[in-house]
Each structure stands twice: as structure tokens, then as C-alpha cells.
Coordinates of C-alpha atoms and ligand atoms in Angstrom, one line a residue:
X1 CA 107.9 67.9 130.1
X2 CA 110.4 66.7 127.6
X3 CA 110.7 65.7 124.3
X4 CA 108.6 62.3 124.1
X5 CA 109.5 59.6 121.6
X6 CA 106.7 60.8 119.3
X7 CA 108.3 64.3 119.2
X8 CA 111.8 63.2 118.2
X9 CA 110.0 60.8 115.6
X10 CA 108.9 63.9 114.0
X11 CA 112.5 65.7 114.3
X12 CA 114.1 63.0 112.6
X13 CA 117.9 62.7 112.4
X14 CA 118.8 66.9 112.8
X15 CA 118.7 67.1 116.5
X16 CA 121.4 65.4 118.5
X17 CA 120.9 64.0 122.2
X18 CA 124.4 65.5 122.7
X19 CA 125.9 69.3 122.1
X20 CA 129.1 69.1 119.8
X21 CA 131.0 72.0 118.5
X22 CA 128.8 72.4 115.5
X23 CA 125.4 72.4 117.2
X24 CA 123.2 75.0 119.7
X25 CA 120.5 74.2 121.8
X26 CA 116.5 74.4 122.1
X27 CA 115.5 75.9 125.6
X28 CA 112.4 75.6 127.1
X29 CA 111.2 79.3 128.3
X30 CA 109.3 78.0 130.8
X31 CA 112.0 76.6 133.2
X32 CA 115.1 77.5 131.1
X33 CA 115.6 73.5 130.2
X34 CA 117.7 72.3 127.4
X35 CA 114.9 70.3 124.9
X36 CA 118.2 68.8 122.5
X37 CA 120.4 70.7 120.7
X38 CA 120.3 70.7 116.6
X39 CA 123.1 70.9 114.0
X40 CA 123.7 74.4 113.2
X41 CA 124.0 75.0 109.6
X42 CA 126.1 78.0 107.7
X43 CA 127.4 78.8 104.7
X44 CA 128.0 75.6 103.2
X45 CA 124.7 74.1 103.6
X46 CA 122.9 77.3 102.5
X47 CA 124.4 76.9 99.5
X48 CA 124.0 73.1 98.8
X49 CA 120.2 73.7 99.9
X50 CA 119.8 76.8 97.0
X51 CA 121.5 74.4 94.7
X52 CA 119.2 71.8 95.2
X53 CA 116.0 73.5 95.0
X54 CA 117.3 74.7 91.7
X55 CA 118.1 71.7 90.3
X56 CA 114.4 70.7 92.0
X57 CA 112.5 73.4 90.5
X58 CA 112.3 72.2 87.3
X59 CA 110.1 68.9 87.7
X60 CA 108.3 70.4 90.4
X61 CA 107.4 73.8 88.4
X62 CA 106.3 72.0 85.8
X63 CA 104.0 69.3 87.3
X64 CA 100.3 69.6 86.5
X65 CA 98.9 71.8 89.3
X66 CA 97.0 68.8 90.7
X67 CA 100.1 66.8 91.7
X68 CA 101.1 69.6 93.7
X69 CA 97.8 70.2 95.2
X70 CA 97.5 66.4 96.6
X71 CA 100.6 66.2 98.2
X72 CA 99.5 69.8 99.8
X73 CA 96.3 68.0 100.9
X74 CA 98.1 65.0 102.7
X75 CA 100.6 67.5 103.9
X76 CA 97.1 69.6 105.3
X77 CA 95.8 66.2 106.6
X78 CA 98.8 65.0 109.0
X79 CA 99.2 68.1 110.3
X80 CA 96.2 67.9 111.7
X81 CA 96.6 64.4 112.5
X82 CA 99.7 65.5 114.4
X83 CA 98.0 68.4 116.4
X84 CA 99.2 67.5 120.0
X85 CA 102.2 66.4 119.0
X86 CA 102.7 70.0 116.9
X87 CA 101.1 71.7 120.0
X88 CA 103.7 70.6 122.3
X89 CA 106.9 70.6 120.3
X90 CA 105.6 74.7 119.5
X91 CA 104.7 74.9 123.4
X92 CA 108.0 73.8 124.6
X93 CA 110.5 75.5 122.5
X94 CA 108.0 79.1 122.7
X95 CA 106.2 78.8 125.8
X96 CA 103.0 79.9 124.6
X97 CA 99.6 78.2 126.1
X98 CA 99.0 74.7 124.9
X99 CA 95.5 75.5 124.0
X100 CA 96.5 78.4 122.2
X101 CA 99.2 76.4 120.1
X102 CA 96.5 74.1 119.6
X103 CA 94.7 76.6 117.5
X104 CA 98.3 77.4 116.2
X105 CA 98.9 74.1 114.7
X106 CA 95.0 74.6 113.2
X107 CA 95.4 77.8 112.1
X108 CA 98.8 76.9 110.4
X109 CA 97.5 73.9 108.6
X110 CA 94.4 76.2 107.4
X111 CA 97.4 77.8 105.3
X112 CA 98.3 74.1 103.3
X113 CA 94.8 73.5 102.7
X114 CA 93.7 76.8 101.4
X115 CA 96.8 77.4 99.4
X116 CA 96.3 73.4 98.0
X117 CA 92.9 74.7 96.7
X118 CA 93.4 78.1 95.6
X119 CA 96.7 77.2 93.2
X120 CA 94.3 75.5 91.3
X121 CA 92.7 78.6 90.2
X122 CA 95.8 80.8 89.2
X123 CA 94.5 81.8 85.8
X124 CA 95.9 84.0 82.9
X125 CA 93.9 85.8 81.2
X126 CA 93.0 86.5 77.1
X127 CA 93.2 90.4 76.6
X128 CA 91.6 91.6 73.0
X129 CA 93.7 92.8 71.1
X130 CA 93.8 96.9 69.9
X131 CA 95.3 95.8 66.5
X132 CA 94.3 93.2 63.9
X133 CA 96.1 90.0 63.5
X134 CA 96.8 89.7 67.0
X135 CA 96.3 87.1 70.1
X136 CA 97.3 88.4 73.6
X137 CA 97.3 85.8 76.7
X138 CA 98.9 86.1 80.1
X139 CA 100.3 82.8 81.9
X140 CA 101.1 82.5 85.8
X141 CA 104.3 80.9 86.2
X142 CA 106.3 80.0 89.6
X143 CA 108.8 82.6 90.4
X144 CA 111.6 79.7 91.1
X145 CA 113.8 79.1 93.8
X146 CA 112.2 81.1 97.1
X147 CA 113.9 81.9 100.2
X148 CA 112.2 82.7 103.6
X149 CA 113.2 83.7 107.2
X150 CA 110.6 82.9 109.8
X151 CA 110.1 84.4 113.6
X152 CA 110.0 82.4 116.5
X153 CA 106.3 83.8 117.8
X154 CA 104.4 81.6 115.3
X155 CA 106.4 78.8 114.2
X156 CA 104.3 76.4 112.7
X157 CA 102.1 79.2 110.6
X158 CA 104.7 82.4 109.7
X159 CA 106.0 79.1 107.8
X160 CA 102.9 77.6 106.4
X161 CA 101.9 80.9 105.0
X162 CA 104.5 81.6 102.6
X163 CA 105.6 77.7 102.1
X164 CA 102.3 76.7 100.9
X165 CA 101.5 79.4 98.7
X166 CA 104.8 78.7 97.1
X167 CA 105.1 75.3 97.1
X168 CA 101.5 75.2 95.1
X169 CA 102.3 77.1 92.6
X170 CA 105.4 75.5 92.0
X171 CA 108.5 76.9 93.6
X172 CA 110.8 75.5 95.7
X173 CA 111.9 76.6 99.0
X174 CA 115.1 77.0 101.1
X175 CA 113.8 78.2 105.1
X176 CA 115.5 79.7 107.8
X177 CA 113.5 79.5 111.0
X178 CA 114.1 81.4 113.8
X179 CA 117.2 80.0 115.9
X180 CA 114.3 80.0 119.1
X181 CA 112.3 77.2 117.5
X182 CA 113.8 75.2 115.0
X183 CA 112.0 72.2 116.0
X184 CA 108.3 73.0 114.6
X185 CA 109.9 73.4 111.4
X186 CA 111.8 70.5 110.9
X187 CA 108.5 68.5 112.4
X188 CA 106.4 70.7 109.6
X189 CA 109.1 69.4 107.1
X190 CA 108.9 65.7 107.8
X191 CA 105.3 65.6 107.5
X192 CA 105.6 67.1 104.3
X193 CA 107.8 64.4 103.5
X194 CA 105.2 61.8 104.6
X195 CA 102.9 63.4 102.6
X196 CA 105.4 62.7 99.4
X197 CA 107.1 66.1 98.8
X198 CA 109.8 65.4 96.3
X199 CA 113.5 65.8 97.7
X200 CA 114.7 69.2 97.0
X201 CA 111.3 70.6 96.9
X202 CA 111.9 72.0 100.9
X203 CA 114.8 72.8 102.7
X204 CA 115.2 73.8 106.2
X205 CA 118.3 75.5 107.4
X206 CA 118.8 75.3 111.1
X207 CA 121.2 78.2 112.7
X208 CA 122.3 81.0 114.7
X209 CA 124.3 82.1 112.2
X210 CA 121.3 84.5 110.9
X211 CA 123.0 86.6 109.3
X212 CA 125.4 85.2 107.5
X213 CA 122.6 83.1 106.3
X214 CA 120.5 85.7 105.6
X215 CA 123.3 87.4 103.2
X216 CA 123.1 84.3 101.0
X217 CA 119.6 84.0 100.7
X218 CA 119.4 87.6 100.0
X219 CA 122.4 87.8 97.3
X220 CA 122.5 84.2 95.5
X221 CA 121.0 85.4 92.0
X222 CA 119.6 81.8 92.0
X223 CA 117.1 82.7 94.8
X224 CA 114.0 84.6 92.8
X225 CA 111.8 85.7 95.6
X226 CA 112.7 86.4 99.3
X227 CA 109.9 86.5 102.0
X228 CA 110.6 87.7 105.9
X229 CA 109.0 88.1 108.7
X230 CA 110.2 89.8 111.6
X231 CA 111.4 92.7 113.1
X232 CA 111.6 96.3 111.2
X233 CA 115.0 96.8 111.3
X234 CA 116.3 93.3 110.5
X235 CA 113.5 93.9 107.8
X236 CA 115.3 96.9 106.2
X237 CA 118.7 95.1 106.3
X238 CA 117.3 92.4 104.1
X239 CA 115.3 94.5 102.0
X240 CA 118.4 96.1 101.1
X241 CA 120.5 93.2 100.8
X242 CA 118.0 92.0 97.7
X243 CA 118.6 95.1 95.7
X244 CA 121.9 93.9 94.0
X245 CA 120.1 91.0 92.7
X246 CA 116.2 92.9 92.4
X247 CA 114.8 89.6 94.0
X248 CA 110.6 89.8 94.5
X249 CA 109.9 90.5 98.4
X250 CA 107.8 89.9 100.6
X251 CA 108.6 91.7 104.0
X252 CA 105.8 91.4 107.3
X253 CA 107.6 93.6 109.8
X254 CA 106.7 95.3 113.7
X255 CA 103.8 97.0 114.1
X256 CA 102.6 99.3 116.7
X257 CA 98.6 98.7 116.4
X258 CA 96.0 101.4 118.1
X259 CA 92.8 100.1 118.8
X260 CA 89.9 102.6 118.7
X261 CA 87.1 102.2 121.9
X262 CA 84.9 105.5 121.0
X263 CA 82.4 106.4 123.8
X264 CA 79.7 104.8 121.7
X265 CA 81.1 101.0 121.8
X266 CA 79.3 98.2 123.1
X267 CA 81.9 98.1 126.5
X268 CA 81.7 94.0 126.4
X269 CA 82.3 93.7 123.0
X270 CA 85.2 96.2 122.8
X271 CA 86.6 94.5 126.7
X272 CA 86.6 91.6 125.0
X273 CA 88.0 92.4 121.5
X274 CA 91.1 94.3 123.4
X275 CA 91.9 91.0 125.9
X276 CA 92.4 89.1 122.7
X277 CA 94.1 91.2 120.7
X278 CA 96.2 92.3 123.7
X279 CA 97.2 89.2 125.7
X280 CA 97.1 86.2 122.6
X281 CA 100.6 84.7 122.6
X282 CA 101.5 86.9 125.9
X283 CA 100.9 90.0 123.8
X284 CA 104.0 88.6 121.5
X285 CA 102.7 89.1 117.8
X286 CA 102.7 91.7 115.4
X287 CA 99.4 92.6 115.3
X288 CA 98.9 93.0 119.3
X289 CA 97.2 95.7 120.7
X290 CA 100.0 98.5 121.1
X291 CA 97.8 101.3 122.1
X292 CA 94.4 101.5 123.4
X293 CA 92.8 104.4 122.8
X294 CA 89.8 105.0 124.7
X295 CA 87.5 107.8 124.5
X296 CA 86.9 110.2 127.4
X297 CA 83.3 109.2 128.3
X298 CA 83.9 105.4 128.4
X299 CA 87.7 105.6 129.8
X300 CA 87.0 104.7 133.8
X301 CA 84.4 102.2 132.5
X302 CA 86.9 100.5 130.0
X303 CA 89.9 100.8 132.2
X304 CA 88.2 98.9 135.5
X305 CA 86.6 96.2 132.9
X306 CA 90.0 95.4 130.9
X307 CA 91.6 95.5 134.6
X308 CA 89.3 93.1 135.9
X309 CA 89.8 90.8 132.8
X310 CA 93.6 90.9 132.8
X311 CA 93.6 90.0 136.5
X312 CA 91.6 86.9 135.6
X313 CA 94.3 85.7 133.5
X314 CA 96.3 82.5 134.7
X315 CA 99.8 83.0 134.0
X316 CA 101.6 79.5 134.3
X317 CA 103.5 77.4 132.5
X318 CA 102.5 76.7 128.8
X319 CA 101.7 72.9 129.2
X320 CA 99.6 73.2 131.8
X321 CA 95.8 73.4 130.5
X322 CA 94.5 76.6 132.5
X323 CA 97.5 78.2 131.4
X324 CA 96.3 81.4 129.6
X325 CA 99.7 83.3 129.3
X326 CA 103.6 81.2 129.3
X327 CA 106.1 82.7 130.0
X328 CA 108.2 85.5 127.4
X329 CA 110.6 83.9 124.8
X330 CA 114.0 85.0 126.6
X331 CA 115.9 87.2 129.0
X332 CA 116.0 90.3 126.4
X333 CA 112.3 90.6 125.3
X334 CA 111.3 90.5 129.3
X335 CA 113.8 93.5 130.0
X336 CA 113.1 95.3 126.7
X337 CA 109.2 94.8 128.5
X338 CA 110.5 95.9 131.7
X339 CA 112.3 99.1 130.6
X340 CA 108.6 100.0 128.8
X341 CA 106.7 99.7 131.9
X342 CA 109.5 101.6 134.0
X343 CA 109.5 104.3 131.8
X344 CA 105.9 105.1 131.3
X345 CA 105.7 105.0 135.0
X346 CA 108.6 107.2 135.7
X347 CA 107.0 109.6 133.7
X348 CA 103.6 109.4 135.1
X349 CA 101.9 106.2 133.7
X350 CA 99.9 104.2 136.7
X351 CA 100.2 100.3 136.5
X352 CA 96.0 99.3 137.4
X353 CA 97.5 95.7 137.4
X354 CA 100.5 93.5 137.3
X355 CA 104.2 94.8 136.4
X356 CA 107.2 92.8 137.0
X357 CA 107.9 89.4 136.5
X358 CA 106.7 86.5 138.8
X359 CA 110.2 86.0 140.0
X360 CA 108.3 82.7 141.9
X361 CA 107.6 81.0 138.4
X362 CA 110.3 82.7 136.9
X363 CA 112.5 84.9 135.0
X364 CA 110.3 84.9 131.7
X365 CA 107.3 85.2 133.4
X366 CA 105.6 88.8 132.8
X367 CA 102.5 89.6 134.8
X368 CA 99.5 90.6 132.8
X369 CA 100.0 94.9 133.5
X370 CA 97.7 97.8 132.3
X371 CA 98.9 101.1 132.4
X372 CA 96.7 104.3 132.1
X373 CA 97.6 107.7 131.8
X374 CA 100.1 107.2 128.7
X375 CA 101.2 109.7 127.0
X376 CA 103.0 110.2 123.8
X377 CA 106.3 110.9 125.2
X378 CA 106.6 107.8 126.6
X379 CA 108.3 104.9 124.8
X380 CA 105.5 102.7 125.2
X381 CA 103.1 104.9 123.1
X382 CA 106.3 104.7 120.3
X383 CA 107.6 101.3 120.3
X384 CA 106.3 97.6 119.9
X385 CA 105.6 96.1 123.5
X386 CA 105.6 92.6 122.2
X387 CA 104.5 91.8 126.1
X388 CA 101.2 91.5 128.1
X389 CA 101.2 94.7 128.7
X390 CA 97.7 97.3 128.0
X391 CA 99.0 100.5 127.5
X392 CA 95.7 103.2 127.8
X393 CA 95.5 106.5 126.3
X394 CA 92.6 108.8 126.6
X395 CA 91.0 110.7 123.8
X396 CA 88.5 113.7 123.1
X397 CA 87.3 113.2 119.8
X398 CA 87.3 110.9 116.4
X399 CA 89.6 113.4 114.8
X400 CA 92.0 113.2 117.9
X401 CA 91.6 109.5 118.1
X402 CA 92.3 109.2 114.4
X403 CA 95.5 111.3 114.7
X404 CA 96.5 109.8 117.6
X405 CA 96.1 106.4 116.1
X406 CA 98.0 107.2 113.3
X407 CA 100.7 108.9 114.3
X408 CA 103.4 106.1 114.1
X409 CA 106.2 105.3 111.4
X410 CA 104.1 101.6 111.5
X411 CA 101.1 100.1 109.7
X412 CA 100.1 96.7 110.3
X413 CA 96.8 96.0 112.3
X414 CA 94.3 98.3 113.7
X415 CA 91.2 98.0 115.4
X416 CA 88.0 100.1 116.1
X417 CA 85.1 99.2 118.7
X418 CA 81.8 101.7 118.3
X419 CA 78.2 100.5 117.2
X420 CA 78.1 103.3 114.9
X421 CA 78.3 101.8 111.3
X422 CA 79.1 105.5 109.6
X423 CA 81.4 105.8 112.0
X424 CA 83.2 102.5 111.8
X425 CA 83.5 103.3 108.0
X426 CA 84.8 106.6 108.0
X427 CA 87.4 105.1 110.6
X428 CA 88.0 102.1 108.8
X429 CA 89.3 104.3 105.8
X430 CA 91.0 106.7 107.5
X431 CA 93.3 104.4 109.5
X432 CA 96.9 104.7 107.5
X433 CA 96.6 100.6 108.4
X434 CA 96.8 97.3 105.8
X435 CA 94.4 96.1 108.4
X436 CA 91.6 97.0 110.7
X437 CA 89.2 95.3 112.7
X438 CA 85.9 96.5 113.1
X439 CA 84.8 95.2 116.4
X440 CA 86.8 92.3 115.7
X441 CA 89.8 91.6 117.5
X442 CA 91.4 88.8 116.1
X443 CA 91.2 88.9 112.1
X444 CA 94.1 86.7 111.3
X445 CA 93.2 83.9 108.5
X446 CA 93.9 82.1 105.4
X447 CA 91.5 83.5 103.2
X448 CA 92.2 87.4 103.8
X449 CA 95.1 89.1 103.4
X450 CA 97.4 90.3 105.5
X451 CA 100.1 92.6 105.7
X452 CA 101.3 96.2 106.3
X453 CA 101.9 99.8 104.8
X454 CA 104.2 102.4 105.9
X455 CA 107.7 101.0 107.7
X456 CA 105.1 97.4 108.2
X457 CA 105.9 95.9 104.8
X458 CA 105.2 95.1 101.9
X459 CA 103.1 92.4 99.9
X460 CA 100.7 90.5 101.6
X461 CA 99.8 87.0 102.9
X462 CA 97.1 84.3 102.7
X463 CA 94.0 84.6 100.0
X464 CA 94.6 85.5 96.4
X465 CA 96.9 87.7 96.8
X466 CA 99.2 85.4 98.9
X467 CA 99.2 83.1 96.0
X468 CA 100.3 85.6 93.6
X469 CA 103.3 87.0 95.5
X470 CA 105.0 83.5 94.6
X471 CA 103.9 84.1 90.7
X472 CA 104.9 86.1 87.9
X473 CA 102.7 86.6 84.9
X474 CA 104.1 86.5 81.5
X475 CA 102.5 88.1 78.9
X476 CA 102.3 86.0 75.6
X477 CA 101.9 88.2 72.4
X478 CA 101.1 86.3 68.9
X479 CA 101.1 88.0 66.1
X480 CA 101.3 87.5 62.4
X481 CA 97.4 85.8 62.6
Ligands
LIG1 P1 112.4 89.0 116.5 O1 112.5 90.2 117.4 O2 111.0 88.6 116.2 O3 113.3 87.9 116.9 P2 114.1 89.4 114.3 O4 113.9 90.3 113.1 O5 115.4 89.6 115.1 O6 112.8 89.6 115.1 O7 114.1 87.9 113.9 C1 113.2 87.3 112.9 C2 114.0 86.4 112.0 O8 115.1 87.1 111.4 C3 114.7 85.2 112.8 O9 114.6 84.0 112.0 C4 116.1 85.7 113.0 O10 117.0 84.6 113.1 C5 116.3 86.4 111.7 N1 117.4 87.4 111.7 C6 117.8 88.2 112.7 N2 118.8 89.0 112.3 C7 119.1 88.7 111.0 C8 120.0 89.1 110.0 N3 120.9 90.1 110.2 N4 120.0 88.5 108.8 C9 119.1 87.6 108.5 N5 118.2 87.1 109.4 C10 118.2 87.6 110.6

């Protein structure tokens, strides 16, 4: 499939039909196809687009909440309106499932809506006084002009969740999306014009030039408040780059999640929980299953279950509607996958399923693999497989598993399968983790928060406190009542 006349509708007038010497081009994973290619902005746009938003802060900062809120809500409503439409464009530039973008493009929207409401609630607060003759307040205000860098592996809602927060409570944006798919955010951005976002509100800067980009978003002392996602050491580049001008950050970064099945789970539940924390997006997000732990007693049983499940798995390309896992996002993440694999077997590892690529749908298509037998001096037990691949390691006890589980440099997501409620307590607070899932293998939503500890990150995203990372609070002090 290509672009249809309803997709470009939505890309509006930033992707060319031809390449010129100033644009790159959208592939398709699935068959390597060019999609169109798109103007690719640098410097000079960068900083037209932080000079704008400046000068657009100060109406749209300062408009009652409400305003705000209601063009969030239309933006909320045609994005759902646009589902297929959004589904595709994110399917064909990715690869991913259609009927997992579906539930992208829902998930992402969940984001506008939430954020819409929940801006409407950023209090202050009146603090009494400890001396007489005194009033003290605090105010929420915007933090200004925010900059964000998005990955490719969720585009439509790794940009909703830090856009909408910010937008409602009244900063403006400048976004780099990730060079692999620039089209779901320039479709995000003209429905947000449709809905009636202001000009200069949102500004989307297309490019492979990342990093010198990313310098100026990082230094420009007009940019307040910087928000990333993607990998660690990228992550820690940036970080450091917004130290000369102390901006606010946001950073979500690589994981390396374990996920807990003690000998007392319920097997179906905790089968069932791995698949989808493993193999969502071809086991390309942050918060995939890394590790699977399984305890000694339940090991064979788990193993032959999650092998069975993984073998049921149609890979395929993404548009087609059985399709449960597209092909990888490029040449480098299927051999950083295949070096994983070939070195956990090499030093022991047995693949129970899969490994390889199915050279007869093509280069970017990774079979769905377990491994058991991993041990920790294997890369795979160290790094981020961002692949379908279940990596099994077997365990004695909960102190073991606990140690096992978190002994990693990361902190994102964990997740813990056992019917023993003391147990999944004393787990859930000793995991060094920002998240964990307690039976529950897919925790991702609007109205929690997520985000890491330890080399993961810092701040968090969605719920209250995804609203607050775009606010500062002043502290008013009267005196002389
Ligand atoms: P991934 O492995 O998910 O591609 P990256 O950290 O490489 O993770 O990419 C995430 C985002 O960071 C993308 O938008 C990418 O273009 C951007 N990026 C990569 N390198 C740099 C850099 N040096 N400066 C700024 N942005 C960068």
C-alpha cells in the first residue's frame, strides 16, 4: 500500500512527490518502499520555529484555561475521527500491526483528552502563614517555550504525551520527531490545526540532521523545558547539553525490564502477561520484556507454554489484518537483534523457537525466538533487545529473583506474576523500578505515571504529574497586611 489521497490530505504541503537536495525519504519497513520524501529542516528553521513559539507564548499562556482545553478536545475528537487514516500512515512508515496501531492512534489520543481535562485542575495553593500580617499563595504558571525529541516506535503517542500536557497548560512547543516517521507527526499537527490551534502554538521540525537539531533545542536559552525520549546514551548527550542553560527535563530512556514468574503464579495469567509485554510492537518499546525470570519449579512449564504462544504468532506484513508482528524498523536494529541471539547461543543459550529473519518476507522480518538457558554473561541478559525475542532465565528463590532482576544500570518497567498478595508486595517495593506490574503486563496509560529511575530517566509522564512537569509554581508572598 501507498500513501492514499486521504493520507497526504493530512501531510499537507511538507512532503514532496519528488526527492530534491534538501529533502530525505519515508521507507516502508515492510518491503523497503519509498512512501514520499519530506523537506529536511536544520538550523535555520529550528531557530525561526523557537522564535515563533516565543513570540506565541504569550497569548497562548495567558488564555483562560478553558480556551485551551476546547481546542484540546476537538484536537482529542478528530483524532479519533482520523483513526484508520492515523493507523495506516503510523503502519507504513513503522511497520508495526495495523490493529496494534489502531490502539496506538487510541491510546495516543487518550493523552489530548486527559491532559484537556486535567489542566483544568492545576491549582495553587494558600499556605498559613508562621508570622502575622502575612498572605502566602502559590500559582502554576506555564514553563514557556518547550522543546521535545520523539522516537520512531510510538509516533503518534511519545508525541501526545508530552504535547498535550504542555500545550494545556500553556506552553508552546517546537518537536523533532524521529527522522523514521515524520509523517504521524505532521498528520498529528494538522489536526491540531483543524481543531484551531493558534499559529506558533506547535511546531514540527522534520530532519536527519538530529543532532545538530538537538544542540539548539538543548542550548537556545529561549527554550525553558526540554523533554526526550529515546535511547540512554543519546539521553545523556542531551541531558548534558541543557546544563549550560539549566533548562527543566524530562528524559524517558532504554530499559532493560525483568519480569518475575515465581513458582506460585497462575501459569496462564503469567503466559499471557509475558506474550504481551514481550512481543507488543515486535518487542520494540521501552518497557518490553528484557528478561524473564522464571522460577525453578514452573520453568519447563513456562518455557513450553510461552514457546507454544510465540509459535502462534503471525508475522507478516503490518497492513495485513492477521498480522501480529511487522517487520523491525531498519537494517541496524535487525543485526543489533541478531548479534544478541548469536551470542547467547554461542555461549550456551538454546533458541526453543524462531531465530533469524524470514529472509522469504524479508530483510526486517525477525522470527518470534525464545531462548532458555541465559545467563548473565551473555549480552542479552545486559542490553535492550528491542526485538521479539524471550530471553529465559531460571531462578532459585525470591531473594535471587530479586537480585537478579535488579541487577542492571536501568529502571523503567518491571513485572511480577505470583497469586501470592504478600508476596507481590514485598516484590513490588523492592524492585529498583519506576514501574511494576503486578500480574499485569501492559500498564501503559494516560492517567498513571510513567517513567524511570536509575540510568531510565527522569520525571514522569501522563496523570498529575505529567501535567506538572510542563509547570512551575511561583510562590506569591504578601505582606505588610
Ligand atoms: P532509537 O534507538 O529509539 O532510535 P535514539 O536515541 O537514537 O533512539 O533516537 C531517539 C530520538 O533522538 C530520534 O528522534 C533521533 O532522531 C534523536 N536523536 C538521535 N541522536 C541525537 C542527537 N545526537 N541529538 C539529538 N537528537 C538525537
Amino acid at each position: 500500500m501507498s500513501l492514499t489521497a486521504a493520507h497526504k490530505a493530512l501531510l499537507g504541503k511538507r512532503i514532496l512527490t519528488n526527492a530534491n537536495h534538501d529533502s530525505f525519504s519515508v521507507t516502508n519497513p515492510a518491503n523497503g518502499e519509498i512512501l514520499c520524501h519530506v523537506h529536511n529542516a536544520g538550523s535555520k528553521e529550528t531557530l525561526k520555529a523557537i522564535d515563533a513559539a516565543h513570540a506565541a507564548f504569550t497569548d497562548w499562556g495567558q488564555k483562560p484555561q478553558k480556551v485551551r482545553s476546547d481546542i484540546l478536545k476537538k484536537w482529542f475528537a478528530l483524532i479519533l475521527e482520523h483513526t484508520e487514516d492515523l493507523a495506516q500512515i503510523v503502519t507504513l512508515e513503522q511497520g508495526r500491526a495495523i490493529r496494534e496501531t489502531r490502539g496506538e492512534v487510541a491510546y495516543g489520543a487518550g493523552f489530548v483528552e486527559w491532559f484537556a481535562e486535567e489542566g483544568r485542575r492545576a491549582y495553587g495553593r494558600t499556605i498559613p502563614a508562621n508570622v502575622p500580617g502575612k498572605q502566602l499563595v502559590t500559582i502554576q504558571q506555564p514553563v514557556g517555550v518547550v522543546a521535545a525529541i520523539t522516537p520512531w516506535n510510538f509516533p503518534i503517542s511519545m508525541i501526545t504525551r508530552k504535547v498535550a500536557p504542555a500545550l494545556s497548560a500553556g506552553c508552546t512547543v517546537v518537536l523533532k520527531p524521529s527522522e523514521e516517521t515524520p509523517l504521524s507527526a505532521l498528520a498529528l499537527a494538522e489536526l491540531a490545526r483543524q481543531a484551531g490551534l493558534p499559529d506558533g502554538v506547535l511546531h514540527i521540525i522534520c530532519t536527519t540532521k538530529a543532532a545538530e537539531v538537538g544542540e539548539i533545542l538543548t542550548s537556545d536559552p529561549l527554550v525553558k523545558k526540554f523533554s526526550f525520549t529515546g535511547s540512554t546514551p543519546v539521553g545523556k548527550k542531551l541531558y548534558a547539553q541543557c546544563a549550560s542553560t539549566i533548562k527543566k527535563i524530562s528524559l524517558e530512556l532504554g530499559g532493560n525490564a525483568p519480569v518475575l514468574v515465581f513458582d506460585d503464579a497462575d501459569l496462564d495469567v503469567a503466559v499471557a502477561g509475558a506474550m504481551l509485554s514481550k512481543y507488543r510492537n515486535a518487542g520494540q518499546t521501552c518497557v518490553c520484556a528484557n528478561r524473564i525470570l522464571v522460577q525453578a519449579g514452573i520453568f519447563d512449564a513456562f518455557a513450553a507454554k510461552l514457546t507454544k504462544a510465540a509459535r502462534a504468532l503471525t508475522l507478516a506484513d503490518g497492513m495485513a489484518e492477521e498480522t501480529a508482528i511487522g517487520p523491525l524498523i531498519n537494517q541496524k536494529a535487525v543485526d543489533k537483534v541478531d548479534a544478541l541471539v548469536k551470542d547467547a547461543t554461542a555461549k550456551g543459550a538454546k533458541l526453543t523457537v524462531g531465530g533469524g529473519v524470514d529472509a522469504a518476507l524479508g530483510p526486517l522480518f525477525y522470527k518470534p525466538s525464545v531462548l532458555t538457558g541465559v545467563t548473565h554473561d551473555m549480552r542479552i541478559f545486559n542490553e535492550e533487545i528491542f526485538g521479539p525475542v524471550a530471553s529465559l532465565i531460571k531462578f532459585k528463590d525470591e531473594a535471587e529473583g530479586i537480585k537478579l532482576a535488579n541487577d542492571t544500570p536501568f529502571g523503567l518497567a518491571a513485572y511480577a506474576f505470583t497469586k501470592d498478595v504478600s508476596r507481590a508486595w514485598r516484590v513490588g517495593r523492592a524492585l529498583d523500578y519506576g514501574m511494576v506490574g503486578l500480574n499485569d503486563g501492559v500498564m501503559s496509560t494516560e492517567v498513571a505515571p510513567f517513567g524511570g529511575v536509575k540510568e531510565s530517566g527522569i520525571g514522569r509522564e501522563g496523570a498529575i504529574e505529567g501535567l506538572e512537569e510542563y509547570m512551575e509554581t511561583k510562590f506569591l508572598s504578601f505582606g505588610a497586611l
